[in-house]
Amino acid sequence: MESMWLKYTLLVEQMTEDLFVAEVLGSPYTLGWVEPQIEILTTENGYDYAENTEGPVVAYLFEPKQDSEEEHVARLQAYISRWNGQVQVKEVEQVAEENESWKDEFREVRVGNWWVAPSWTDPQLLADAEHVLWIDPGAAFGTGYHGTTQDILLLLQEMDLTGKVVFDIGTGSGILSLFSARNGAQHPVWAVDINPESEYQVQVNAANNELPEDAVRVVIGDASDAEVAAQLPPQADLILVNIGGDENVSMLPLIRERIAPGGQIILSGIVDWNREAVLAAFEEAGFQKETERHSDEWVTVLMKNTAVNHFVTTV
């Protein structure tokens, strides 16, 4: 029996487009493409076409159909509710897995000394690649196309992760967790996401990379919630947060509590016009900027904990 997928057509207000795309790229949904709405105009010569520069853009998302369509749509509606009406579902349709034209949207991409590639990539294309991180966007985000993900990967490649306890907050498909697990971080790497489907997606991609089952442990929920935080180790050497500027700041209490003395954090998903406010909050909490990277309007910052240790051991 052929596997089925759900294809969602969404209308996204243009003021929300960049943030929406950035977050979806880190979610278990596969982003196919985004395009402007086209208006058909009547002219003296017949018809003409024009982009609607004021109305919403059209975004196409995909995910494997594992439950009833109603259950999938209910989860999608819950997911997009955070945008307060700026994102609307226009159409839902089922497509066969054999209809693989969407895979053309996802190709191998080089990030520093590594390649990130879906499992259907022709092996000959990467025959000379020294390092390949295998991530199927059919299971979740993972191509590494977005600048925030690439910039974090570039920073991680410059770090010695050997034996480090790593938290990955907003893990999505686990691309950053899996990279850390493959590069010496202590197993398990702790991956946190609010989407309950992330656990399955991370497992798929861990298998793609032939990692043991205990390489990454997924915790479902909001990391700032006490019950979720209680499932994490009491201390981390490195914390990765790629969920947006304000969301980075909302994680500051957890980060201050759990980061080891001299530990490092990588913050991303920050837009350049919010950079100063985010950095100020973390600097006030005792973090010192070590370096930062920019991709278009997106900012990624590596910071070090220079404050007095906030970790408290209970007896």
mmCIF file of C-alpha atoms in Angstrom:
data_model
loop_
_atom_site.group_PDB
_atom_site.id
_atom_site.type_symbol
_atom_site.label_atom_id
_atom_site.label_comp_id
_atom_site.label_asym_id
_atom_site.label_seq_id
_atom_site.Cartn_x
_atom_site.Cartn_y
_atom_site.Cartn_z
ATOM 1 C CA MET A 1 0.000 0.000 0.000
ATOM 2 C CA GLU A 2 1.453 3.336 -1.000
ATOM 3 C CA SER A 3 2.224 5.879 1.699
ATOM 4 C CA MET A 4 0.214 9.069 1.673
ATOM 5 C CA TRP A 5 1.215 12.614 2.485
ATOM 6 C CA LEU A 6 -0.793 15.682 3.361
ATOM 7 C CA LYS A 7 -0.170 18.856 1.402
ATOM 8 C CA TYR A 8 -1.271 22.072 3.099
ATOM 9 C CA THR A 9 -1.816 25.311 1.214
ATOM 10 C CA LEU A 10 -1.515 28.236 3.619
ATOM 11 C CA LEU A 11 -2.042 31.978 3.272
ATOM 12 C CA VAL A 12 0.623 33.916 5.166
ATOM 13 C CA GLU A 13 0.495 37.673 5.668
ATOM 14 C CA GLN A 14 3.605 39.271 4.201
ATOM 15 C CA MET A 15 4.601 40.960 7.456
ATOM 16 C CA THR A 16 4.793 37.485 9.021
ATOM 17 C CA GLU A 17 6.422 35.645 6.104
ATOM 18 C CA ASP A 18 10.086 35.755 7.193
ATOM 19 C CA LEU A 19 9.439 34.717 10.780
ATOM 20 C CA PHE A 20 6.957 32.055 9.674
ATOM 21 C CA VAL A 21 9.420 30.519 7.212
ATOM 22 C CA ALA A 22 12.234 30.576 9.764
ATOM 23 C CA GLU A 23 10.136 28.767 12.350
ATOM 24 C CA VAL A 24 8.647 26.244 9.924
ATOM 25 C CA LEU A 25 12.161 25.322 8.770
ATOM 26 C CA GLY A 26 12.811 24.194 12.308
ATOM 27 C CA SER A 27 9.559 22.282 12.660
ATOM 28 C CA PRO A 28 8.488 18.757 11.716
ATOM 29 C CA TYR A 29 6.616 20.146 8.700
ATOM 30 C CA THR A 30 8.344 20.118 5.335
ATOM 31 C CA LEU A 31 8.250 23.499 3.625
ATOM 32 C CA GLY A 32 7.779 23.000 -0.094
ATOM 33 C CA TRP A 33 7.902 26.560 -1.376
ATOM 34 C CA VAL A 34 6.495 30.058 -0.859
ATOM 35 C CA GLU A 35 5.100 32.167 -3.663
ATOM 36 C CA PRO A 36 3.174 35.432 -4.025
ATOM 37 C CA GLN A 37 -0.474 35.367 -4.979
ATOM 38 C CA ILE A 38 -0.982 36.136 -8.648
ATOM 39 C CA GLU A 39 -3.821 38.365 -9.800
ATOM 40 C CA ILE A 40 -5.263 37.922 -13.274
ATOM 41 C CA LEU A 41 -5.832 41.285 -14.912
ATOM 42 C CA THR A 42 -8.022 42.081 -17.908
ATOM 43 C CA THR A 43 -6.223 44.297 -20.412
ATOM 44 C CA GLU A 44 -6.908 45.616 -23.872
ATOM 45 C CA ASN A 45 -4.887 42.719 -25.282
ATOM 46 C CA GLY A 46 -6.524 39.989 -23.207
ATOM 47 C CA TYR A 47 -5.112 38.946 -19.842
ATOM 48 C CA ASP A 48 -2.083 39.897 -17.846
ATOM 49 C CA TYR A 49 -0.714 38.757 -14.522
ATOM 50 C CA ALA A 50 0.572 40.702 -11.546
ATOM 51 C CA GLU A 51 1.854 39.851 -8.101
ATOM 52 C CA ASN A 52 -0.349 40.909 -5.232
ATOM 53 C CA THR A 53 2.256 42.858 -3.256
ATOM 54 C CA GLU A 54 -0.096 43.667 -0.381
ATOM 55 C CA GLY A 55 -2.011 40.443 0.168
ATOM 56 C CA PRO A 56 -0.771 37.233 1.793
ATOM 57 C CA VAL A 57 1.730 34.906 0.158
ATOM 58 C CA VAL A 58 0.994 31.234 -0.446
ATOM 59 C CA ALA A 59 3.044 28.628 1.420
ATOM 60 C CA TYR A 60 2.960 24.872 0.855
ATOM 61 C CA LEU A 61 3.717 22.452 3.683
ATOM 62 C CA PHE A 62 3.928 18.662 3.626
ATOM 63 C CA GLU A 63 3.898 15.913 6.249
ATOM 64 C CA PRO A 64 3.451 12.121 6.214
ATOM 65 C CA LYS A 65 -0.139 11.012 6.857
ATOM 66 C CA GLN A 66 -0.071 8.848 9.976
ATOM 67 C CA ASP A 67 -3.472 9.620 11.522
ATOM 68 C CA SER A 68 -6.828 10.796 10.219
ATOM 69 C CA GLU A 69 -6.825 13.955 8.144
ATOM 70 C CA GLU A 70 -8.934 15.648 10.816
ATOM 71 C CA GLU A 71 -6.327 14.929 13.499
ATOM 72 C CA HIS A 72 -3.517 16.263 11.319
ATOM 73 C CA VAL A 73 -5.455 19.423 10.493
ATOM 74 C CA ALA A 74 -6.292 19.977 14.169
ATOM 75 C CA ARG A 75 -2.593 19.821 15.040
ATOM 76 C CA LEU A 76 -1.762 22.181 12.193
ATOM 77 C CA GLN A 77 -4.412 24.648 13.360
ATOM 78 C CA ALA A 78 -2.945 24.528 16.859
ATOM 79 C CA TYR A 79 0.537 25.076 15.424
ATOM 80 C CA ILE A 80 -0.405 28.148 13.369
ATOM 81 C CA SER A 81 -2.539 29.683 16.132
ATOM 82 C CA ARG A 82 0.603 31.350 17.530
ATOM 83 C CA TRP A 83 0.492 33.778 14.583
ATOM 84 C CA ASN A 84 -2.854 35.216 15.703
ATOM 85 C CA GLY A 85 -4.671 34.957 12.393
ATOM 86 C CA GLN A 86 -1.694 35.957 10.240
ATOM 87 C CA VAL A 87 -1.540 32.385 8.874
ATOM 88 C CA GLN A 88 -4.637 30.627 7.507
ATOM 89 C CA VAL A 89 -5.241 27.175 6.042
ATOM 90 C CA LYS A 90 -6.602 27.502 2.512
ATOM 91 C CA GLU A 91 -6.590 23.900 1.315
ATOM 92 C CA VAL A 92 -5.672 20.391 2.446
ATOM 93 C CA GLU A 93 -5.112 17.510 0.049
ATOM 94 C CA GLN A 94 -3.658 14.025 0.152
ATOM 95 C CA VAL A 95 -0.842 13.115 -2.213
ATOM 96 C CA ALA A 96 0.865 9.786 -2.794
ATOM 97 C CA GLU A 97 4.449 9.349 -1.642
ATOM 98 C CA GLU A 98 5.256 8.272 -5.184
ATOM 99 C CA ASN A 99 4.479 11.827 -6.251
ATOM 100 C CA GLU A 100 7.999 12.915 -5.433
ATOM 101 C CA SER A 101 8.233 16.148 -7.368
ATOM 102 C CA TRP A 102 8.458 18.014 -4.049
ATOM 103 C CA LYS A 103 11.834 16.369 -3.459
ATOM 104 C CA ASP A 104 13.284 18.548 -6.177
ATOM 105 C CA GLU A 105 12.956 21.433 -3.710
ATOM 106 C CA PHE A 106 15.503 19.794 -1.405
ATOM 107 C CA ARG A 107 19.077 19.290 -2.515
ATOM 108 C CA GLU A 108 22.370 18.739 -0.805
ATOM 109 C CA VAL A 109 23.914 21.899 0.631
ATOM 110 C CA ARG A 110 27.450 22.565 1.807
ATOM 111 C CA VAL A 111 27.920 24.208 5.189
ATOM 112 C CA GLY A 112 31.583 24.736 5.988
ATOM 113 C CA ASN A 113 33.359 21.379 5.952
ATOM 114 C CA TRP A 114 30.091 19.454 6.052
ATOM 115 C CA TRP A 115 27.353 18.600 3.612
ATOM 116 C CA VAL A 116 23.723 18.335 4.694
ATOM 117 C CA ALA A 117 21.787 16.079 2.339
ATOM 118 C CA PRO A 118 18.543 14.088 2.086
ATOM 119 C CA SER A 119 18.923 10.322 1.909
ATOM 120 C CA TRP A 120 17.815 10.140 -1.742
ATOM 121 C CA THR A 121 20.865 12.139 -2.857
ATOM 122 C CA ASP A 122 22.880 10.395 -5.571
ATOM 123 C CA PRO A 123 25.914 8.988 -3.696
ATOM 124 C CA GLN A 124 28.183 9.960 -6.572
ATOM 125 C CA LEU A 125 27.436 13.624 -5.950
ATOM 126 C CA LEU A 126 28.975 13.353 -2.487
ATOM 127 C CA ALA A 127 31.648 10.767 -3.222
ATOM 128 C CA ASP A 128 34.402 13.213 -2.286
ATOM 129 C CA ALA A 129 32.613 14.749 0.693
ATOM 130 C CA GLU A 130 34.521 14.387 3.939
ATOM 131 C CA HIS A 131 31.469 14.731 6.195
ATOM 132 C CA VAL A 132 27.767 14.292 5.402
ATOM 133 C CA LEU A 133 24.856 14.838 7.764
ATOM 134 C CA TRP A 134 21.894 12.878 6.411
ATOM 135 C CA ILE A 135 18.548 14.541 7.084
ATOM 136 C CA ASP A 136 15.315 13.727 5.272
ATOM 137 C CA PRO A 137 13.105 16.797 4.986
ATOM 138 C CA GLY A 138 10.323 14.373 4.148
ATOM 139 C CA ALA A 139 10.422 13.529 7.826
ATOM 140 C CA ALA A 140 11.119 17.092 8.942
ATOM 141 C CA PHE A 141 13.186 20.159 8.286
ATOM 142 C CA GLY A 142 16.797 19.328 7.749
ATOM 143 C CA THR A 143 18.287 20.618 4.538
ATOM 144 C CA GLY A 144 20.116 23.400 6.324
ATOM 145 C CA TYR A 145 18.950 25.982 3.796
ATOM 146 C CA HIS A 146 18.073 28.693 6.290
ATOM 147 C CA GLY A 147 20.842 31.067 7.310
ATOM 148 C CA THR A 148 20.252 30.628 11.040
ATOM 149 C CA THR A 149 20.793 26.874 10.858
ATOM 150 C CA GLN A 150 23.846 27.255 8.657
ATOM 151 C CA ASP A 151 25.385 29.856 10.938
ATOM 152 C CA ILE A 152 24.942 27.656 14.011
ATOM 153 C CA LEU A 153 26.489 24.716 12.163
ATOM 154 C CA LEU A 154 29.429 26.893 11.141
ATOM 155 C CA LEU A 155 29.992 27.954 14.746
ATOM 156 C CA LEU A 156 29.711 24.370 15.982
ATOM 157 C CA GLN A 157 32.357 23.288 13.493
ATOM 158 C CA GLU A 158 34.796 25.667 15.177
ATOM 159 C CA MET A 159 34.139 24.238 18.649
ATOM 160 C CA ASP A 160 35.411 21.193 20.498
ATOM 161 C CA LEU A 161 32.237 19.396 21.556
ATOM 162 C CA THR A 162 33.999 16.411 23.113
ATOM 163 C CA GLY A 163 32.203 15.270 26.244
ATOM 164 C CA LYS A 164 29.990 18.345 26.454
ATOM 165 C CA VAL A 165 26.433 18.216 27.740
ATOM 166 C CA VAL A 166 24.348 19.942 25.057
ATOM 167 C CA PHE A 167 20.782 21.279 25.132
ATOM 168 C CA ASP A 168 19.112 21.999 21.773
ATOM 169 C CA ILE A 169 16.016 24.119 22.382
ATOM 170 C CA GLY A 170 13.656 24.229 19.413
ATOM 171 C CA THR A 171 15.186 21.125 17.881
ATOM 172 C CA GLY A 172 12.683 20.514 15.052
ATOM 173 C CA SER A 173 14.061 17.512 13.199
ATOM 174 C CA GLY A 174 17.155 17.512 15.383
ATOM 175 C CA ILE A 175 19.732 18.680 12.846
ATOM 176 C CA LEU A 176 21.788 20.541 15.479
ATOM 177 C CA SER A 177 21.419 17.761 18.041
ATOM 178 C CA LEU A 178 22.499 15.152 15.532
ATOM 179 C CA PHE A 179 25.496 17.207 14.444
ATOM 180 C CA SER A 180 26.522 17.578 18.089
ATOM 181 C CA ALA A 181 26.027 13.870 18.758
ATOM 182 C CA ARG A 182 28.202 12.984 15.777
ATOM 183 C CA ASN A 183 30.944 15.350 16.863
ATOM 184 C CA GLY A 184 31.771 14.190 20.335
ATOM 185 C CA ALA A 185 29.044 15.678 22.524
ATOM 186 C CA GLN A 186 28.025 13.556 25.473
ATOM 187 C CA HIS A 187 25.166 11.168 24.699
ATOM 188 C CA PRO A 188 22.386 11.867 24.931
ATOM 189 C CA VAL A 189 22.161 15.333 23.488
ATOM 190 C CA TRP A 190 19.015 16.865 24.983
ATOM 191 C CA ALA A 191 16.597 18.051 22.295
ATOM 192 C CA VAL A 192 13.515 20.059 23.282
ATOM 193 C CA ASP A 193 10.563 20.964 21.071
ATOM 194 C CA ILE A 194 6.944 21.931 21.601
ATOM 195 C CA ASN A 195 5.758 19.746 18.707
ATOM 196 C CA PRO A 196 5.025 16.160 19.831
ATOM 197 C CA GLU A 197 5.935 14.817 16.393
ATOM 198 C CA SER A 198 9.546 15.935 16.767
ATOM 199 C CA GLU A 199 10.470 12.785 18.657
ATOM 200 C CA TYR A 200 9.611 10.614 15.668
ATOM 201 C CA GLN A 201 11.374 12.958 13.260
ATOM 202 C CA VAL A 202 14.558 12.954 15.313
ATOM 203 C CA GLN A 203 14.497 9.155 15.483
ATOM 204 C CA VAL A 204 14.204 8.941 11.698
ATOM 205 C CA ASN A 205 17.155 11.213 11.158
ATOM 206 C CA ALA A 206 19.235 9.580 13.888
ATOM 207 C CA ALA A 207 18.772 6.311 12.013
ATOM 208 C CA ASN A 208 19.790 8.044 8.779
ATOM 209 C CA ASN A 209 23.085 8.876 10.463
ATOM 210 C CA GLU A 210 23.545 5.429 12.035
ATOM 211 C CA LEU A 211 23.545 6.883 15.518
ATOM 212 C CA PRO A 212 22.655 4.733 18.529
ATOM 213 C CA GLU A 213 19.212 5.068 20.057
ATOM 214 C CA ASP A 214 20.561 6.954 23.069
ATOM 215 C CA ALA A 215 22.431 9.572 21.013
ATOM 216 C CA VAL A 216 19.627 12.140 21.274
ATOM 217 C CA ARG A 217 16.837 12.301 23.817
ATOM 218 C CA VAL A 218 13.785 14.342 22.884
ATOM 219 C CA VAL A 219 11.770 16.196 25.511
ATOM 220 C CA ILE A 220 8.395 17.472 24.316
ATOM 221 C CA GLY A 221 7.125 20.784 25.634
ATOM 222 C CA ASP A 222 8.122 24.373 26.317
ATOM 223 C CA ALA A 223 11.591 24.391 27.876
ATOM 224 C CA SER A 224 10.653 27.398 30.014
ATOM 225 C CA ASP A 225 7.944 25.307 31.695
ATOM 226 C CA ALA A 226 9.088 23.894 35.039
ATOM 227 C CA GLU A 227 7.758 20.399 34.345
ATOM 228 C CA VAL A 228 9.634 20.244 31.048
ATOM 229 C CA ALA A 229 12.824 21.728 32.486
ATOM 230 C CA ALA A 230 12.722 19.130 35.264
ATOM 231 C CA GLN A 231 13.331 16.431 32.641
ATOM 232 C CA LEU A 232 16.650 18.001 31.637
ATOM 233 C CA PRO A 233 20.007 17.524 33.368
ATOM 234 C CA PRO A 234 20.854 20.087 36.066
ATOM 235 C CA GLN A 235 23.739 21.543 34.091
ATOM 236 C CA ALA A 236 24.762 22.013 30.445
ATOM 237 C CA ASP A 237 28.060 23.026 28.877
ATOM 238 C CA LEU A 238 26.441 24.303 25.677
ATOM 239 C CA ILE A 239 22.888 25.482 25.027
ATOM 240 C CA LEU A 240 21.602 26.075 21.490
ATOM 241 C CA VAL A 241 18.495 28.228 21.022
ATOM 242 C CA ASN A 242 17.152 28.900 17.524
ATOM 243 C CA ILE A 243 13.577 30.022 18.098
ATOM 244 C CA GLY A 244 13.445 33.812 17.674
ATOM 245 C CA GLY A 245 14.752 36.851 19.534
ATOM 246 C CA ASP A 246 11.966 37.295 22.086
ATOM 247 C CA GLU A 247 11.796 33.542 22.575
ATOM 248 C CA ASN A 248 15.537 33.500 23.276
ATOM 249 C CA VAL A 249 14.978 36.037 26.045
ATOM 250 C CA SER A 250 12.067 34.006 27.441
ATOM 251 C CA MET A 251 14.507 31.108 27.889
ATOM 252 C CA LEU A 252 16.963 33.249 29.862
ATOM 253 C CA PRO A 253 15.847 32.054 33.340
ATOM 254 C CA LEU A 254 16.358 28.412 32.320
ATOM 255 C CA ILE A 255 19.665 29.201 30.628
ATOM 256 C CA ARG A 256 21.003 31.092 33.662
ATOM 257 C CA GLU A 257 19.961 28.258 35.942
ATOM 258 C CA ARG A 258 21.437 25.417 33.895
ATOM 259 C CA ILE A 259 24.491 26.798 32.104
ATOM 260 C CA ALA A 260 27.807 25.633 33.552
ATOM 261 C CA PRO A 261 30.431 28.131 34.743
ATOM 262 C CA GLY A 262 32.248 29.210 31.606
ATOM 263 C CA GLY A 263 29.627 27.437 29.504
ATOM 264 C CA GLN A 264 28.586 28.717 26.101
ATOM 265 C CA ILE A 265 25.291 29.490 24.409
ATOM 266 C CA ILE A 266 24.446 30.007 20.756
ATOM 267 C CA LEU A 267 21.416 32.210 20.140
ATOM 268 C CA SER A 268 19.842 32.462 16.705
ATOM 269 C CA GLY A 269 16.594 33.302 14.980
ATOM 270 C CA ILE A 270 17.287 36.932 15.920
ATOM 271 C CA VAL A 271 16.448 39.647 13.402
ATOM 272 C CA ASP A 272 18.959 42.468 13.170
ATOM 273 C CA TRP A 273 16.501 45.117 14.389
ATOM 274 C CA ASN A 274 16.012 43.126 17.609
ATOM 275 C CA ARG A 275 19.680 42.262 18.094
ATOM 276 C CA GLU A 276 20.589 44.981 20.591
ATOM 277 C CA ALA A 277 17.672 44.228 22.906
ATOM 278 C CA VAL A 278 18.427 40.494 22.955
ATOM 279 C CA LEU A 279 22.152 40.995 23.543
ATOM 280 C CA ALA A 280 21.488 43.539 26.277
ATOM 281 C CA ALA A 281 19.291 41.070 28.167
ATOM 282 C CA PHE A 282 21.927 38.350 28.045
ATOM 283 C CA GLU A 283 24.834 40.674 28.807
ATOM 284 C CA GLU A 284 22.984 41.939 31.871
ATOM 285 C CA ALA A 285 22.634 38.310 32.960
ATOM 286 C CA GLY A 286 26.401 37.821 32.796
ATOM 287 C CA PHE A 287 26.972 36.525 29.275
ATOM 288 C CA GLN A 288 29.744 37.930 27.124
ATOM 289 C CA LYS A 289 29.580 37.904 23.337
ATOM 290 C CA GLU A 290 32.413 35.954 21.729
ATOM 291 C CA THR A 291 31.422 36.176 18.074
ATOM 292 C CA GLU A 292 28.430 36.622 15.812
ATOM 293 C CA ARG A 293 27.409 35.768 12.286
ATOM 294 C CA HIS A 294 24.941 37.425 9.907
ATOM 295 C CA SER A 295 22.845 35.969 7.083
ATOM 296 C CA ASP A 296 20.667 38.626 5.490
ATOM 297 C CA GLU A 297 18.641 40.070 8.378
ATOM 298 C CA TRP A 298 19.298 37.087 10.662
ATOM 299 C CA VAL A 299 21.820 37.210 13.506
ATOM 300 C CA THR A 300 23.485 34.297 15.301
ATOM 301 C CA VAL A 301 25.515 34.973 18.450
ATOM 302 C CA LEU A 302 27.962 32.848 20.450
ATOM 303 C CA MET A 303 28.172 33.946 24.100
ATOM 304 C CA LYS A 304 30.036 32.738 27.186
ATOM 305 C CA ASN A 305 28.802 32.580 30.749
ATOM 306 C CA THR A 306 30.969 34.889 32.858
ATOM 307 C CA ALA A 307 28.538 35.245 35.762
ATOM 308 C CA VAL A 308 28.665 33.582 39.139
ATOM 309 C CA ASN A 309 27.312 30.064 38.775
ATOM 310 C CA HIS A 310 23.546 29.941 39.253
ATOM 311 C CA PHE A 311 23.479 26.149 39.505
ATOM 312 C CA VAL A 312 22.279 24.968 42.907
ATOM 313 C CA THR A 313 22.736 21.397 44.098
ATOM 314 C CA THR A 314 19.997 20.015 46.294
ATOM 315 C CA VAL A 315 20.822 17.537 49.021
#
